[in-house]
Structure formats: structure tokens, C-alpha cells
Short mmCIF file of C-alpha atoms and ligand atoms in Angstrom, two decimals:
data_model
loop_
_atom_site.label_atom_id
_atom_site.label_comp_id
_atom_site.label_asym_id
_atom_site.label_seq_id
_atom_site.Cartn_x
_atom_site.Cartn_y
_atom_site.Cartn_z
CA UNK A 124 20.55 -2.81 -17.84
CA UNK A 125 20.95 0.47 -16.23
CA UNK A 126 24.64 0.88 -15.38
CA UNK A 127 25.42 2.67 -11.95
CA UNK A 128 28.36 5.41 -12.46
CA UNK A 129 29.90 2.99 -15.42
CA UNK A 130 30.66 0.54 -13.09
CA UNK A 131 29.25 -2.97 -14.31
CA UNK A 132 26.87 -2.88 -11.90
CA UNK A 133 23.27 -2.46 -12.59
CA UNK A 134 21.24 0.17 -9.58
CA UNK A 135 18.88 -2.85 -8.46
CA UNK A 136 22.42 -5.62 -8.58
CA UNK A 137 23.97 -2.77 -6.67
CA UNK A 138 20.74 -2.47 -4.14
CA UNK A 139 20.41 -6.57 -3.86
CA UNK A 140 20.83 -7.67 -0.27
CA UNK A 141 19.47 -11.46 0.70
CA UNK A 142 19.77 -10.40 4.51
CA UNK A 143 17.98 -7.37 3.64
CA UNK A 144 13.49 -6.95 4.24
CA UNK A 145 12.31 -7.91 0.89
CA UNK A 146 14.24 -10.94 0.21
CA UNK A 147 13.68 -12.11 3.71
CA UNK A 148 9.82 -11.74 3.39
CA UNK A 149 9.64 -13.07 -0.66
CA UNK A 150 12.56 -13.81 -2.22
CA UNK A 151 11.26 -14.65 -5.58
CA UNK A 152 8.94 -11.60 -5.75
CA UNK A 153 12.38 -9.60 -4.32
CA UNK A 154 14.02 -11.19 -7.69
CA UNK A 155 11.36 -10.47 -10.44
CA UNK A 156 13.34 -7.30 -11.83
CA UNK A 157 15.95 -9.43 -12.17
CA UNK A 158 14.38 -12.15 -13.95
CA UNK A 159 12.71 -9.93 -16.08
CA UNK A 160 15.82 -7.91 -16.99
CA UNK A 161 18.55 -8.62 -15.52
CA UNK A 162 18.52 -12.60 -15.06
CA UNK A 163 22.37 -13.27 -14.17
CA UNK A 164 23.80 -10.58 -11.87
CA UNK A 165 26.92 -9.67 -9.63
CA UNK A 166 26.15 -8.59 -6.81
CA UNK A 167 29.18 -6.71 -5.17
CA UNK A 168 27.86 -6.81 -1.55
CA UNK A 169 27.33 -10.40 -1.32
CA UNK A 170 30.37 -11.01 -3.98
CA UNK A 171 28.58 -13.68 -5.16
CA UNK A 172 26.82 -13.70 -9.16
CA UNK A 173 23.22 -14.50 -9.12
CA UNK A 174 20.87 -16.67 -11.10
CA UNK A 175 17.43 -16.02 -11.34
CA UNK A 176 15.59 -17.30 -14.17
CA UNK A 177 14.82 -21.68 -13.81
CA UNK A 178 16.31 -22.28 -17.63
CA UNK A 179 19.70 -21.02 -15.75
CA UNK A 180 19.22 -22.06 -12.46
CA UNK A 181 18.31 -25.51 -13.99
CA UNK A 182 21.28 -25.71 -16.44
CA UNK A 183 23.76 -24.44 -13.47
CA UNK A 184 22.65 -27.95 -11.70
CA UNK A 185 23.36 -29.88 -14.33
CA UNK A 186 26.56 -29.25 -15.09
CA UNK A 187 28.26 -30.22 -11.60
CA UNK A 188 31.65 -30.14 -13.43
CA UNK A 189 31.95 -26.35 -14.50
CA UNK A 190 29.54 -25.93 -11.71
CA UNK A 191 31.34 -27.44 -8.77
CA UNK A 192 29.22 -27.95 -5.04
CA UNK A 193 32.40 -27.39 -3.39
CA UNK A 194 31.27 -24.37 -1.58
CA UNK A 195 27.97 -25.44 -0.90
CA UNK A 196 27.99 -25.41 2.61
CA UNK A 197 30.85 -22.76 3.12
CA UNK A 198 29.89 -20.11 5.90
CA UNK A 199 28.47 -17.03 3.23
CA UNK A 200 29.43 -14.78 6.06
CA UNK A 201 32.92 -14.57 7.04
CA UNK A 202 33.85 -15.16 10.18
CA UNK A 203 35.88 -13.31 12.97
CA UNK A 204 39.35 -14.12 13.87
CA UNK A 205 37.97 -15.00 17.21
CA UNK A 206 35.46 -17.84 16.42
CA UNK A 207 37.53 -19.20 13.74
CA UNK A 208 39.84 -19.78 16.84
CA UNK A 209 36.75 -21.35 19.03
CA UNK A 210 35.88 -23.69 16.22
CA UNK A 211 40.02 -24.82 16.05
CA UNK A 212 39.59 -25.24 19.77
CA UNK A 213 36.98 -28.14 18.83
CA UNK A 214 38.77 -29.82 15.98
CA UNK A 215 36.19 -28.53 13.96
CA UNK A 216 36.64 -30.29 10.54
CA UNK A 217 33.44 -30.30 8.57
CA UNK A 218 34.43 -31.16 5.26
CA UNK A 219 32.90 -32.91 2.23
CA UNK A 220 30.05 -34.31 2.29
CA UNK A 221 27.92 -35.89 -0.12
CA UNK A 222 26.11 -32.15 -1.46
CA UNK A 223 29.95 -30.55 -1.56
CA UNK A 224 31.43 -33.12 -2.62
CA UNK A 225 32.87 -33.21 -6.42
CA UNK A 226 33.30 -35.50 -9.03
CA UNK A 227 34.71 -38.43 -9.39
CA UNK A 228 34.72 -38.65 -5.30
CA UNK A 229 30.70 -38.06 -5.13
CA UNK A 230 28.88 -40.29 -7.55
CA UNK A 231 30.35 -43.87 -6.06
CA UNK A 232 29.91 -42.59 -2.30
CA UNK A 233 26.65 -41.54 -3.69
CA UNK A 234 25.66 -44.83 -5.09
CA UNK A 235 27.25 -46.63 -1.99
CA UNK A 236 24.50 -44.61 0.09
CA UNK A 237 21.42 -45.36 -1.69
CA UNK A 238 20.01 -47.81 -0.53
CA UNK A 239 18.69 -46.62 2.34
CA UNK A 240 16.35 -43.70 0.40
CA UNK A 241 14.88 -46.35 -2.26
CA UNK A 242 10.79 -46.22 -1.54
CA UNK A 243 10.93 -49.98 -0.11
CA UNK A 244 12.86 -48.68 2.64
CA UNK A 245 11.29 -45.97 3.58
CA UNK A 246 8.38 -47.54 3.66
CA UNK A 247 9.82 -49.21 7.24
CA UNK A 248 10.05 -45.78 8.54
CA UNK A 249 5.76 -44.27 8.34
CA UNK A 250 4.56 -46.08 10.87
CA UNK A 251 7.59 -44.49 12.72
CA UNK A 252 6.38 -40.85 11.47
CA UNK A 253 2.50 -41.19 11.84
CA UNK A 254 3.15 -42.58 15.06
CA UNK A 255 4.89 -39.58 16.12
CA UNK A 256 2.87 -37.05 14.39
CA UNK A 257 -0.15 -38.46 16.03
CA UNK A 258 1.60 -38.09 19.62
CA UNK A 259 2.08 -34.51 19.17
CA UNK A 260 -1.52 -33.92 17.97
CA UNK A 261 -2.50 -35.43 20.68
CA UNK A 262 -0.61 -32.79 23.09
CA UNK A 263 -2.59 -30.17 21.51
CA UNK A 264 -5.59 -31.47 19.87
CA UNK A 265 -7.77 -30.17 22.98
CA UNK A 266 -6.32 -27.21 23.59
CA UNK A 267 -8.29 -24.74 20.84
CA UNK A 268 -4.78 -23.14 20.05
CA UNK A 269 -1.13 -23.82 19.05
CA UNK A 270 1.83 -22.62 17.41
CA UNK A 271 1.95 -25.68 14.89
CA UNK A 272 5.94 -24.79 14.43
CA UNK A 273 6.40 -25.35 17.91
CA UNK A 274 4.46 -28.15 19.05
CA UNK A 275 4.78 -30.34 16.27
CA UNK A 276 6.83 -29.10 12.43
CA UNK A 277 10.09 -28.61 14.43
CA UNK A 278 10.10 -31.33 17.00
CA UNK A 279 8.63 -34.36 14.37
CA UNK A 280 11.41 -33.68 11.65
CA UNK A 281 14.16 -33.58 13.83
CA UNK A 282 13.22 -36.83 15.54
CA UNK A 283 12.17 -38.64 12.08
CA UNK A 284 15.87 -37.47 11.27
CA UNK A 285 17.47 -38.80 14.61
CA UNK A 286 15.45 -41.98 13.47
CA UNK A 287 16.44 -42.40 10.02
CA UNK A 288 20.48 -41.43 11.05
CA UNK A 289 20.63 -44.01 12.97
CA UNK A 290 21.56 -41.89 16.55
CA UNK A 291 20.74 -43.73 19.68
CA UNK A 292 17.42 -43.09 22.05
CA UNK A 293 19.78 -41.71 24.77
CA UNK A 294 22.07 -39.08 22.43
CA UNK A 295 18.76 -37.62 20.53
CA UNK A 296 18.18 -34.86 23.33
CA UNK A 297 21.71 -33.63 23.07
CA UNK A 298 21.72 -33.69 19.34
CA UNK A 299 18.95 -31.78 19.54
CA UNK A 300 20.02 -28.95 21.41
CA UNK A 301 22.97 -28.36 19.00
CA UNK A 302 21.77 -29.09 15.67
CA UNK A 303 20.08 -25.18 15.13
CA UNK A 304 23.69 -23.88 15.34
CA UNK A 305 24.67 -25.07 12.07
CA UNK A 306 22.32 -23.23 10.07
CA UNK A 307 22.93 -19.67 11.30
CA UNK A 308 27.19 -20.21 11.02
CA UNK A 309 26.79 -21.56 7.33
CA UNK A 310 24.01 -19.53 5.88
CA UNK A 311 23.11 -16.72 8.49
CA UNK A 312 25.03 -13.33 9.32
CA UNK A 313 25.55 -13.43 13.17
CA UNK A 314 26.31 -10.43 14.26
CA UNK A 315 30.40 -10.15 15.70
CA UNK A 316 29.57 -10.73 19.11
CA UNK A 317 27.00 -13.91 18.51
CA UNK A 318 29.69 -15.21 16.39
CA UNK A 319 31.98 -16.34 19.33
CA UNK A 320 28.75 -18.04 20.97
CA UNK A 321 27.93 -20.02 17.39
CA UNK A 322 31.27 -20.99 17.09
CA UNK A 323 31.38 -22.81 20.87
CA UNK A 324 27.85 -24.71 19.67
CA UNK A 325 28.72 -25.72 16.31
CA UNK A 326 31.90 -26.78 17.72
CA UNK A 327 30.46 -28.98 20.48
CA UNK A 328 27.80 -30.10 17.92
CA UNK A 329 31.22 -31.34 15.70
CA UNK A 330 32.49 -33.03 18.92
CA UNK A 331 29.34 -35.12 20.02
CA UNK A 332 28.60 -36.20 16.68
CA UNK A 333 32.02 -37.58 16.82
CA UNK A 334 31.18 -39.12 19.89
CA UNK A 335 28.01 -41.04 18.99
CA UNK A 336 29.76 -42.21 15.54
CA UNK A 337 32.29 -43.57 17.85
CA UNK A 338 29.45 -45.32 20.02
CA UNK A 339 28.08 -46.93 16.49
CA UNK A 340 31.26 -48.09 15.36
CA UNK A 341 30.86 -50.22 18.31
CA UNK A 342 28.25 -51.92 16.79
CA UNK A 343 27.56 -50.66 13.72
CA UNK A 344 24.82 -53.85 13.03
CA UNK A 345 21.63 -51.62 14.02
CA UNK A 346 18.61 -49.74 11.38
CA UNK A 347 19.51 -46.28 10.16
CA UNK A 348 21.39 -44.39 7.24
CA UNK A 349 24.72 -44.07 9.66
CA UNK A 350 25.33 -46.99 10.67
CA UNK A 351 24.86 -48.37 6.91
CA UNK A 352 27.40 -46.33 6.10
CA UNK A 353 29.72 -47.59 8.82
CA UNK A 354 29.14 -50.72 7.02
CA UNK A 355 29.71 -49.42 3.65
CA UNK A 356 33.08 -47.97 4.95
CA UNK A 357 34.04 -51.91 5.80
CA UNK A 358 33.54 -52.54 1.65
CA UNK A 359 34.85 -49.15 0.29
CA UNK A 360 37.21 -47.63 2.82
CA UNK A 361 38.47 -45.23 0.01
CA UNK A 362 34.66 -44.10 -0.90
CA UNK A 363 32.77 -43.68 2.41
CA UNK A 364 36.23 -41.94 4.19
CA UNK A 365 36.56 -40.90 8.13
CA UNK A 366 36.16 -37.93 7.30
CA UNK A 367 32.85 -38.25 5.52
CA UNK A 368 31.25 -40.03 8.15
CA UNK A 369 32.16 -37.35 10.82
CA UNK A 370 30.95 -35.10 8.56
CA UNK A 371 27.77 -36.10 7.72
CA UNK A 372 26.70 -37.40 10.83
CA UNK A 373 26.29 -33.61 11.86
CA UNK A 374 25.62 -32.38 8.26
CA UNK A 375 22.95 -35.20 7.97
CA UNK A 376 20.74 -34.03 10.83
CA UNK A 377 20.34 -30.36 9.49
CA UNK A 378 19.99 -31.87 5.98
CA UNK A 379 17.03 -33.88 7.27
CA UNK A 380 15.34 -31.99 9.92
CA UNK A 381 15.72 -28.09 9.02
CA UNK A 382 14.52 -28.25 5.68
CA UNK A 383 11.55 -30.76 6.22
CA UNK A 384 10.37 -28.65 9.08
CA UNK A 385 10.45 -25.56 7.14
CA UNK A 386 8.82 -26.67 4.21
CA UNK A 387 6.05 -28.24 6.43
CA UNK A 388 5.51 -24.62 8.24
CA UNK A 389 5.56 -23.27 4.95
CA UNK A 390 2.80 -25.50 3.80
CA UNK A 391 0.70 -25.32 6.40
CA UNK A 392 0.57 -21.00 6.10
CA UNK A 393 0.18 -21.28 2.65
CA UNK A 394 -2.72 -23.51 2.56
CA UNK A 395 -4.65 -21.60 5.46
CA UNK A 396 -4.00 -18.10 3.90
CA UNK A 397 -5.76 -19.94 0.81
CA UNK A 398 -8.83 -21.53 3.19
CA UNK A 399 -10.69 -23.25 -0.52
CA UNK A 400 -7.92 -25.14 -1.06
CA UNK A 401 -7.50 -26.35 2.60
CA UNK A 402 -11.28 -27.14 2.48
CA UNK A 403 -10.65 -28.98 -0.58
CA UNK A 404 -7.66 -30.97 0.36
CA UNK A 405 -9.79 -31.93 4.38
CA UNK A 406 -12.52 -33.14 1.91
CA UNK A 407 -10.83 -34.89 -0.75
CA UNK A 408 -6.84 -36.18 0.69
CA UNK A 409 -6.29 -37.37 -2.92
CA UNK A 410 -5.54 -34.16 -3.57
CA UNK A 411 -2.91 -34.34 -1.33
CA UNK A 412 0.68 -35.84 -2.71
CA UNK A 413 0.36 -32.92 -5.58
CA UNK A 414 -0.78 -30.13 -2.91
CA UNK A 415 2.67 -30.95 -0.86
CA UNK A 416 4.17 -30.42 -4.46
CA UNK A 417 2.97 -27.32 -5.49
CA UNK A 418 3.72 -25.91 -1.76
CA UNK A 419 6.91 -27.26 -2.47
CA UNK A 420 7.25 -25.18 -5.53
CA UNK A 421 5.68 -21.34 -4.53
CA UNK A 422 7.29 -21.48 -1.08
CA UNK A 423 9.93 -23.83 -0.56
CA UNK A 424 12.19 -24.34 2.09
CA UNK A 425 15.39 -23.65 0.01
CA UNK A 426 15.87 -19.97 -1.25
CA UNK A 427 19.20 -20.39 -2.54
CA UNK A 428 22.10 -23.10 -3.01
CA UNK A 429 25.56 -22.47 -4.10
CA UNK A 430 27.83 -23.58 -6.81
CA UNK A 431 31.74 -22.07 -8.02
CA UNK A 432 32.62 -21.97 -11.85
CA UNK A 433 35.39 -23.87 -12.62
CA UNK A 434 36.29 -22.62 -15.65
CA UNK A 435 35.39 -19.84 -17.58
CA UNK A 436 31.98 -20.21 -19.18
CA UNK A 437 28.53 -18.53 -19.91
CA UNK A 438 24.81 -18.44 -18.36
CA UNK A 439 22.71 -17.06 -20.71
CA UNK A 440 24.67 -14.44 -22.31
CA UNK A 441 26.40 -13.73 -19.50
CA UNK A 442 30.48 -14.30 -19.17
CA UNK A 443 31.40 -15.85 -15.92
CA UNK A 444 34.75 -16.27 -14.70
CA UNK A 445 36.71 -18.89 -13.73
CA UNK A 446 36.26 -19.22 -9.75
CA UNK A 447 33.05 -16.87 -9.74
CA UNK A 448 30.80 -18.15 -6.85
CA UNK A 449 27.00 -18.30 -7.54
CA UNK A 450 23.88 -18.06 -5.97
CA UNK A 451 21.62 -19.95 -7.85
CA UNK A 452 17.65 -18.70 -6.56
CA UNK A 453 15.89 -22.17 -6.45
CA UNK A 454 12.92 -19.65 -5.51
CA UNK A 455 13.04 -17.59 -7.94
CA UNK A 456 13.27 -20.00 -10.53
CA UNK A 457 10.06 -21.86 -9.00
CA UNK A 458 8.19 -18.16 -9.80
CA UNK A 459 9.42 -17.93 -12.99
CA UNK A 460 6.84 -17.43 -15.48
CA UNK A 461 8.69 -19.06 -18.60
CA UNK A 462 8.34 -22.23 -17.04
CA UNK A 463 4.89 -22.41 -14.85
CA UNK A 464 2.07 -20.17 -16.12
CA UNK A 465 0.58 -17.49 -13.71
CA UNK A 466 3.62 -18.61 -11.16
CA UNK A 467 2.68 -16.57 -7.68
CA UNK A 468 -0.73 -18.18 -7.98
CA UNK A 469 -1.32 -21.36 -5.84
CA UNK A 470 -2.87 -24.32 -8.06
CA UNK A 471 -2.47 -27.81 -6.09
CA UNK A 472 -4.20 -28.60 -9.74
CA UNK A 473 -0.88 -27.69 -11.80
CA UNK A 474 0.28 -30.24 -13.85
CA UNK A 475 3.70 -29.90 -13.63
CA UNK A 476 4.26 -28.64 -9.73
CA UNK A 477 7.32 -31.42 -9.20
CA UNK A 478 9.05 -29.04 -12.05
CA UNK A 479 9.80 -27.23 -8.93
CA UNK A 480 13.76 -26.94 -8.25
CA UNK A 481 13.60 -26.81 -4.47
CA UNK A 482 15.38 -30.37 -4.01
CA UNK A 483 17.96 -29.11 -6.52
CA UNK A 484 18.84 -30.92 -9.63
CA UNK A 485 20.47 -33.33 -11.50
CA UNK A 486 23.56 -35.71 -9.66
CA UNK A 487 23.42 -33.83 -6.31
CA UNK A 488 19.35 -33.88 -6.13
CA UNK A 489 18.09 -34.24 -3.04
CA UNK A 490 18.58 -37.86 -1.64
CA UNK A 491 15.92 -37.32 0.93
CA UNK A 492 13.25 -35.53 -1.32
CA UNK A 493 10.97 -38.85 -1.10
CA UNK A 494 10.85 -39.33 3.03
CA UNK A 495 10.71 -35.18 3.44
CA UNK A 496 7.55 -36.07 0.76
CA UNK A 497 6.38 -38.36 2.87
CA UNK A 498 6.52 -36.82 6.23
CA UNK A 499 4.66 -33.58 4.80
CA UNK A 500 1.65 -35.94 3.29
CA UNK A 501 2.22 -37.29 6.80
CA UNK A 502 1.08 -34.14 8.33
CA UNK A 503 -1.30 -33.19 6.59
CA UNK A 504 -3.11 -36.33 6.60
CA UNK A 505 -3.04 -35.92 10.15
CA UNK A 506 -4.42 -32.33 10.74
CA UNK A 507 -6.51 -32.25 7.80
CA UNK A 508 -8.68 -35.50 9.27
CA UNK A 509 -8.24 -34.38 13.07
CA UNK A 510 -8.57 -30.40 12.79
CA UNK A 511 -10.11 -29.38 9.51
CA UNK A 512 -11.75 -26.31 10.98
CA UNK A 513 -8.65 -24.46 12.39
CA UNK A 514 -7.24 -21.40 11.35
CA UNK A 515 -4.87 -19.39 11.20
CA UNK A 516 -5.08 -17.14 14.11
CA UNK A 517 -5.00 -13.60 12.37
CA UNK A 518 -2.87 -10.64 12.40
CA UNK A 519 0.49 -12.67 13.01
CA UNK A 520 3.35 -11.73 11.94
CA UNK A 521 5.54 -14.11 10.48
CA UNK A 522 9.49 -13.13 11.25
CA UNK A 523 12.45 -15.19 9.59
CA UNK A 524 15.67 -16.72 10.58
CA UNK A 525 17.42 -14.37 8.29
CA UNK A 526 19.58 -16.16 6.13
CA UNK A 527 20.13 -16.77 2.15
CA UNK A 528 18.87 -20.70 1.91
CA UNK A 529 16.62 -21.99 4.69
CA UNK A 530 13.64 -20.19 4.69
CA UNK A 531 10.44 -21.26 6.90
CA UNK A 532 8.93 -19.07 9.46
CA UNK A 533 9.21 -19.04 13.14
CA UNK A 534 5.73 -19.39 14.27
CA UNK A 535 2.87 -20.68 12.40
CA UNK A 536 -0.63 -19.85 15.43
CA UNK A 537 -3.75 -21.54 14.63
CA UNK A 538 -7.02 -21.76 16.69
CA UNK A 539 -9.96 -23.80 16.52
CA UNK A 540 -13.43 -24.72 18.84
CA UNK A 541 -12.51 -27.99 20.34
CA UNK A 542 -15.95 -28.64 21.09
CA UNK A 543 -15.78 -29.01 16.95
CA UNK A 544 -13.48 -31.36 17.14
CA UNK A 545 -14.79 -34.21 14.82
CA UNK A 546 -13.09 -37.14 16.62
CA UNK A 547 -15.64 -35.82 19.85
CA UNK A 548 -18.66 -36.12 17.84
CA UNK A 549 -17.00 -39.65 15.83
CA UNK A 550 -14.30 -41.10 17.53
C1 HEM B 705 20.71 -32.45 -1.07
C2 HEM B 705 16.74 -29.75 -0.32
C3 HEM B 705 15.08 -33.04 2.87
C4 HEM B 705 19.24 -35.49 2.45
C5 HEM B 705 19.78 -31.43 -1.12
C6 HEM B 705 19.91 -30.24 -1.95
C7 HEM B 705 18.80 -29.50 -1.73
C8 HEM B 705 17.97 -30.20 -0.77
C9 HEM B 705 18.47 -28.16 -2.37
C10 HEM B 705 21.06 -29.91 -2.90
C11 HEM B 705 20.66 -30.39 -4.28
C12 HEM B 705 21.61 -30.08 -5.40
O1 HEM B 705 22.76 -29.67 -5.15
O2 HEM B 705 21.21 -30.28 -6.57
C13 HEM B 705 15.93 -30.44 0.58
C14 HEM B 705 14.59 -30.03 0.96
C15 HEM B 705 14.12 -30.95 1.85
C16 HEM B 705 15.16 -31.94 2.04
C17 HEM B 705 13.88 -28.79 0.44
C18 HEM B 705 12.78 -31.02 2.56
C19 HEM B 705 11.66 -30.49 2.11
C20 HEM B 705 16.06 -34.00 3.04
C21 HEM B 705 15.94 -35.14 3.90
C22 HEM B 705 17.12 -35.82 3.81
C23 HEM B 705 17.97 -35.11 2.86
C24 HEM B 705 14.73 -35.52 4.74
C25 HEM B 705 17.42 -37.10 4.56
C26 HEM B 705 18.57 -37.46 5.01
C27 HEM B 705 19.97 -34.90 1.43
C28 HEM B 705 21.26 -35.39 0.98
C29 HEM B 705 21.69 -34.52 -0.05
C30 HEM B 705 20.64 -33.51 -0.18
C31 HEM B 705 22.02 -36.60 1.50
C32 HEM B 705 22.99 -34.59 -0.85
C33 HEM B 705 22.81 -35.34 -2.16
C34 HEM B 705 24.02 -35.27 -3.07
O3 HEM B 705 24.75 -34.29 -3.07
O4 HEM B 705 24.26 -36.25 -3.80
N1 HEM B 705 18.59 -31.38 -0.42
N2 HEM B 705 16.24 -31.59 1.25
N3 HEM B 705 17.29 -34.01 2.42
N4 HEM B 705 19.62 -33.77 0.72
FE1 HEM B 705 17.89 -32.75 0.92
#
């Protein structure tokens, strides 16, 4: 590579910014030099080394040992004096996890927590989500227009989440309202003065989820992945800790709702951009479980995740040092043309879509990667059967939380004639 001013530092690592235009708007088309020729990189203004290519990104998930997860939800942007001082005002404590959490700690708590994700289980919970999803069509089914991110991909994850946690009727509302803090003080770059204001809603976020894991300790008997691990703590007080609980029961919420809803939004642009294949999947819903796939795979909901080296070690042919921090491109690696053939293009045909890394890999994979699955067949279903003829309304402009991992944009418009509405012709 091209060395700036014989500094280690290649022009384009130099030049790499994930806040920046291009990574917002495509960040494995923002990566392709790098995957091409440069596929492990520092880059000094994030101080963080990046992996590009999905042979590396891949073998970095692996290996959660020289890989750790402990930094996986650390805030990439450090914060001001000031708001550290908010969140201390709170008791803010967020602290392992199950996706930060190392070995040997994770795998029992992980196995302890299982049960609630195997697909017998979640079968319980679709009637719960195409129940839901079929209220909010009906808000809008009439109406000719909608922003589908609005009235339906943000509000139907977060409650399916609410749902599957466990959180009572009467606290959903509030949890609600806090739960969009998290994502801008972990992966975002507030500005100095909207730090302060993140910090006070992140920290009341910490101190209600407190508060309704205190109400279902109570009576920790009820449905939901919380309150089974309440129970679990009564078996395995030294696996499923306090601290965990308290953790998770705000961690959980983002886990579940930010990503599905993104991903969904996602899905639903991609497929109307390509109009054939949303013809094809209205006409033929088998089509459907690998469709949700391959979305999954050229425009995921996860950009980026995080690991630290532990020890000195390679990726590649690259040396990386002991305590290096690295952003590992789950995007980029899904574009990466030594593992799917003609990657940008969109083939709900391609036989090996679920290659895609966007749930991660290996002992941290996603535990939820089978109800976000079925929420997005869910939704599609749905809108494919009820409103096969809208579109996308054109000349948007998509804008994006900017951040490194949670990527999804803010609006998705569509219009359609209601008159051509099939269930008014064949109800
Ligand atoms: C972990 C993505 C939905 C719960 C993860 C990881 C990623 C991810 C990238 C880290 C994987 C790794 O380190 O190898 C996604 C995406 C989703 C989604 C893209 C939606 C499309 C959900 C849902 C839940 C959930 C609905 C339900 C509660 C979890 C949990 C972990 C996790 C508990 C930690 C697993 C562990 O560390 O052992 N997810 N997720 N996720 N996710 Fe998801």
C-alpha cells in the first residue's frame, strides 16, 4: 500500500472516516479499496484497526479468546467530563452482558438463556407478531401513503421486544421513550452539547429498567426472556449475576428492537428499488424466507461490531498488537467477492445468502437471529398479500442515524391507489 509521509499509514486508512458521507450512505462499497488492497487497516482517526475482507472478519469471530467482545458495546466516541458525571448521577452501571461478556463467564450464562430462542418457543410468540403487524396495516392500509418506518418497522419491533423481555403492559410506553438513547451514546458521535442531554436519557433508561426488574422479581412466574432469567438466577446465582440482569434488561430491548427494525426498513427499500423481485416475491411468498436472507446479507442492519486482541497475533498478514481494538465490517465482508459471486447484485436466488455475517459468528452469534427472521417474513407476508402494488414514493432521500454499527434509514415513503387495494375487490 501507498504509505503517507512514511508513516504506516496508507492515504485511503488515513482518509477512512465511518461518521463521514460515504460510509454512512454504503459502507461496504466505502470499503472496497480496502478489501481489494488493503484488507486489515489502522485507522488513526477512529484508533481502531479494521477488517474488511469475510475470510478475516469471519476468523476474528471465531476466535472469541484472542478476540475478546469485551468492548463490544463501549461508547466509540468518548465522552465529555460533563455527561460522564450525568450518567454517575444515575448509577449508571451497564456492564457485561451476554455479547461483551468473555469466556469462561459467557458460554454457561449463555446456555442458561437458551431456552427461550429454541424454534418451539418462538413459535408461541407469531400469532403475537402477525397480530400486531396486521393492526398497524390496518392504520394505514386506506390511506394511499405512509412512511412504512414510521407507522409500522419501528413501532412492531420494539413492542415484539417489550413482548418477548418480558416488561409489563403498563411500563412498555416508558421503555419506549428511552430505549433510542442507547444507540447514539454507544455507537453515535453526539456532538458536545447533545452529549449532556444523552447522558440524562440513557441514564433514566438505566434507572427504569431497574425499576421494572424490581417489579418482576416480585413475581418473576410470568412468559418472557426476563423473567426466565430471574428464574435462572434462583439455580445459578453465580452465572445469571445482578448485574447481568440490570444490564440486559436495557441492553436487551435495543438488541431486539433496533436492529430488527432496521433490517426490516432496509428490506423493504431494497426490494422496491428492485420492483421484479418484489413482483416475484407478492406472486410466489415461497420465495420469501431466502429473500429476508439475502436482504440480510447486501444491506444489513449491522455495519460493524467490535472485538480487542488479547494477545499479540495476526489477520492475514497483518501483525496486531496485544490490546489493538478492531472494527470488524460485517458489511463489507457480506460484499466481498471471494466469498459470494457478483456481491452488490441482489439475487433472493443465491444459494448461499445465510453465509451472510450480519448476526455475527461463532459463540456470540446472534441469539435472536431466528425471531428477528421471523418477524421480517412476518412483514412481508403481510404487505406483500395486502399492498403488492405500492411503491416507493420517488425522489426520497434516505438520511442515516450516523453511527459505525446500526445502520437502517429514517424514512422508508411508499404510495399506492387504495381503490387497488385487493382486499376491496376480495376481502
Ligand atoms: C448478538 C445482530 C436481532 C438478541 C448479536 C450480534 C450481532 C447481532 C451482530 C453479535 C454477534 C457476535 O458477536 O458474533 C442482530 C441483528 C438482528 C438481531 C442484525 C436483527 C436483524 C436480535 C433479536 C434479539 C437479539 C430480535 C432478541 C432478544 C441478541 C443477543 C446477543 C446478540 C442476546 C448476544 C449473544 C451472545 O453474545 O452470546 N446480534 N441481532 N438479537 N443478539 Fe442479535
Amino acid at each position: 500500500p501507498a504509505l503517507a509521509g512514511g508513516c504506516p499509514v496508507s492515504a485511503n486508512a488515513a482518509a477512512f472516516d465511518p461518521f463521514g458521507p460515504a460510509y454512512q450512505a454504503d459502507p461496504a462499497e466505502s470499503l472496497r479499496w480496502s478489501r481489494d488492497e488493503e484488507p486489515v487497516f489502522y485507522s488513526p482517526e477512529l484508533g481502531y484497526w479494521v477488517v474488511t475482507r469475510y475470510e478475516d472478519v469471519k476468523a476474528v469471530f471465531r476466535d472469541n479468546l484472542v478476540f475478546s467482545p469485551a468492548i463490544a458495546l463501549e461508547k466509540i466516541t468518548p465522552v465529555s467530563e460533563e455527561a460522564t458525571a450525568t450518567l454517575a448521577r444515575y448509577d449508571y452501571a451497564m456492564a457485561r452482558t451476554l455479547v461483551n461478556e468473555d469466556e469462561p463467564a459467557h458460554m454457561p450464562r449463555r446456555r442458561a438463556l437458551m431456552d427461550p430462542f429454541t424454534p418451539k418457543e418462538l413459535a408461541h410468540h407469531e400469532p403475537m407478531v402477525r397480530r400486531l403487524t396486521r393492526e398497524y396495516v390496518d392504520r394505514f392500509v386506506e390511506s394511499g401513503k405512509a412512511d412504512l418506518v414510521d407507522e409500522m418497522l419501528w413501532e412492531v419491533p420494539l413492542t415484539v421486544a417489550l413482548h418477548f423481555l418480558g416488561v409489563p403492559e403498563e411500563d412498555m410506553a416508558t421503555m419506549r421513550k428511552y430505549s433510542i438513547a442507547h444507540t447514539v451514546n454507544t455507537w453515535g458521535r453526539p456532538a458536545p452539547e447533545e452529549q449532556v442531554a444523552v447522558a440524562e436519557a440513557v441514564g433514566k433508561f438505566w434507572q427504569y429498567a431497574g425499576t421494572v426488574l424490581e417489579k418482576l422479581r416480585q413475581d418473576p412466574s410470568g412468559h418472557g426472556w426476563m423473567p426466565f432469567g430471574i428464574r435462572m438466577q434462583q439455580q445459578m446465582p453465580d452465572v445469571v449475576t445482578d448485574s447481568y440482569l440490570h444490564s440486559m434488561m436495557m441492553a436487551g430491548i435495543v438488541a431486539a428492537h433496533e436492529t430488527t427494525a432496521n433490517a426490516s426498513a432496509n428490506a423493504f427499500k431494497l426490494l422496491l428499488e428492485n420492483r421484479p423481485v418484489w413482483e416475484e416475491i407478492c406472486a410466489d411468498p415461497s420465495l420469501i424466507p431466502n429473500a429476508v436472507e439475502e436482504c440480510l446479507r447486501h444491506s444489513g442492519s449491522v455495519a460493524a461490531w467490535r472485538r480487542v486482541a488479547t494477545a499479540d497475533t495476526r489477520i492475514g498478514d497483518v501483525d496486531i498488537p496485544a490490546g489493538a481494538k478492531l472494527l470488524v465490517v460485517n458489511a463489507s465482508a457480506n460484499h466481498d467477492e471471494r466469498h459470494f459471486d457478483h456481491p452488490d447484485e441482489f439475487d433472493i436466488r443465491r444459494p448461499n445468502s445465510s453465509d451472510h455475517l450480519t448476526f455475527g459468528y461463532g459463540s456470540h452469534q446472534c441469539m435472536g437471529k431466528n425471531l428477528a427472521r421471523m418477524e421480517m417474513q412476518i412483514f412481508l407476508e403481510e404487505l406483500t398479500t395486502r399492498l403488492p402494488h405500492m411503491e416507493l414514493v420517488p425522489d426520497q432521500e434516505f438520511t442515516y442515524l450516523p453511527n459505525t454499527s446500526f445502520r437502517g434509514p429514517d424514512h422508508v415513503w411508499v404510495q399506492w391507489d387504495p381503490q387497488a387495494n385487493p382486499e376491496r375487490t376480495d376481502p
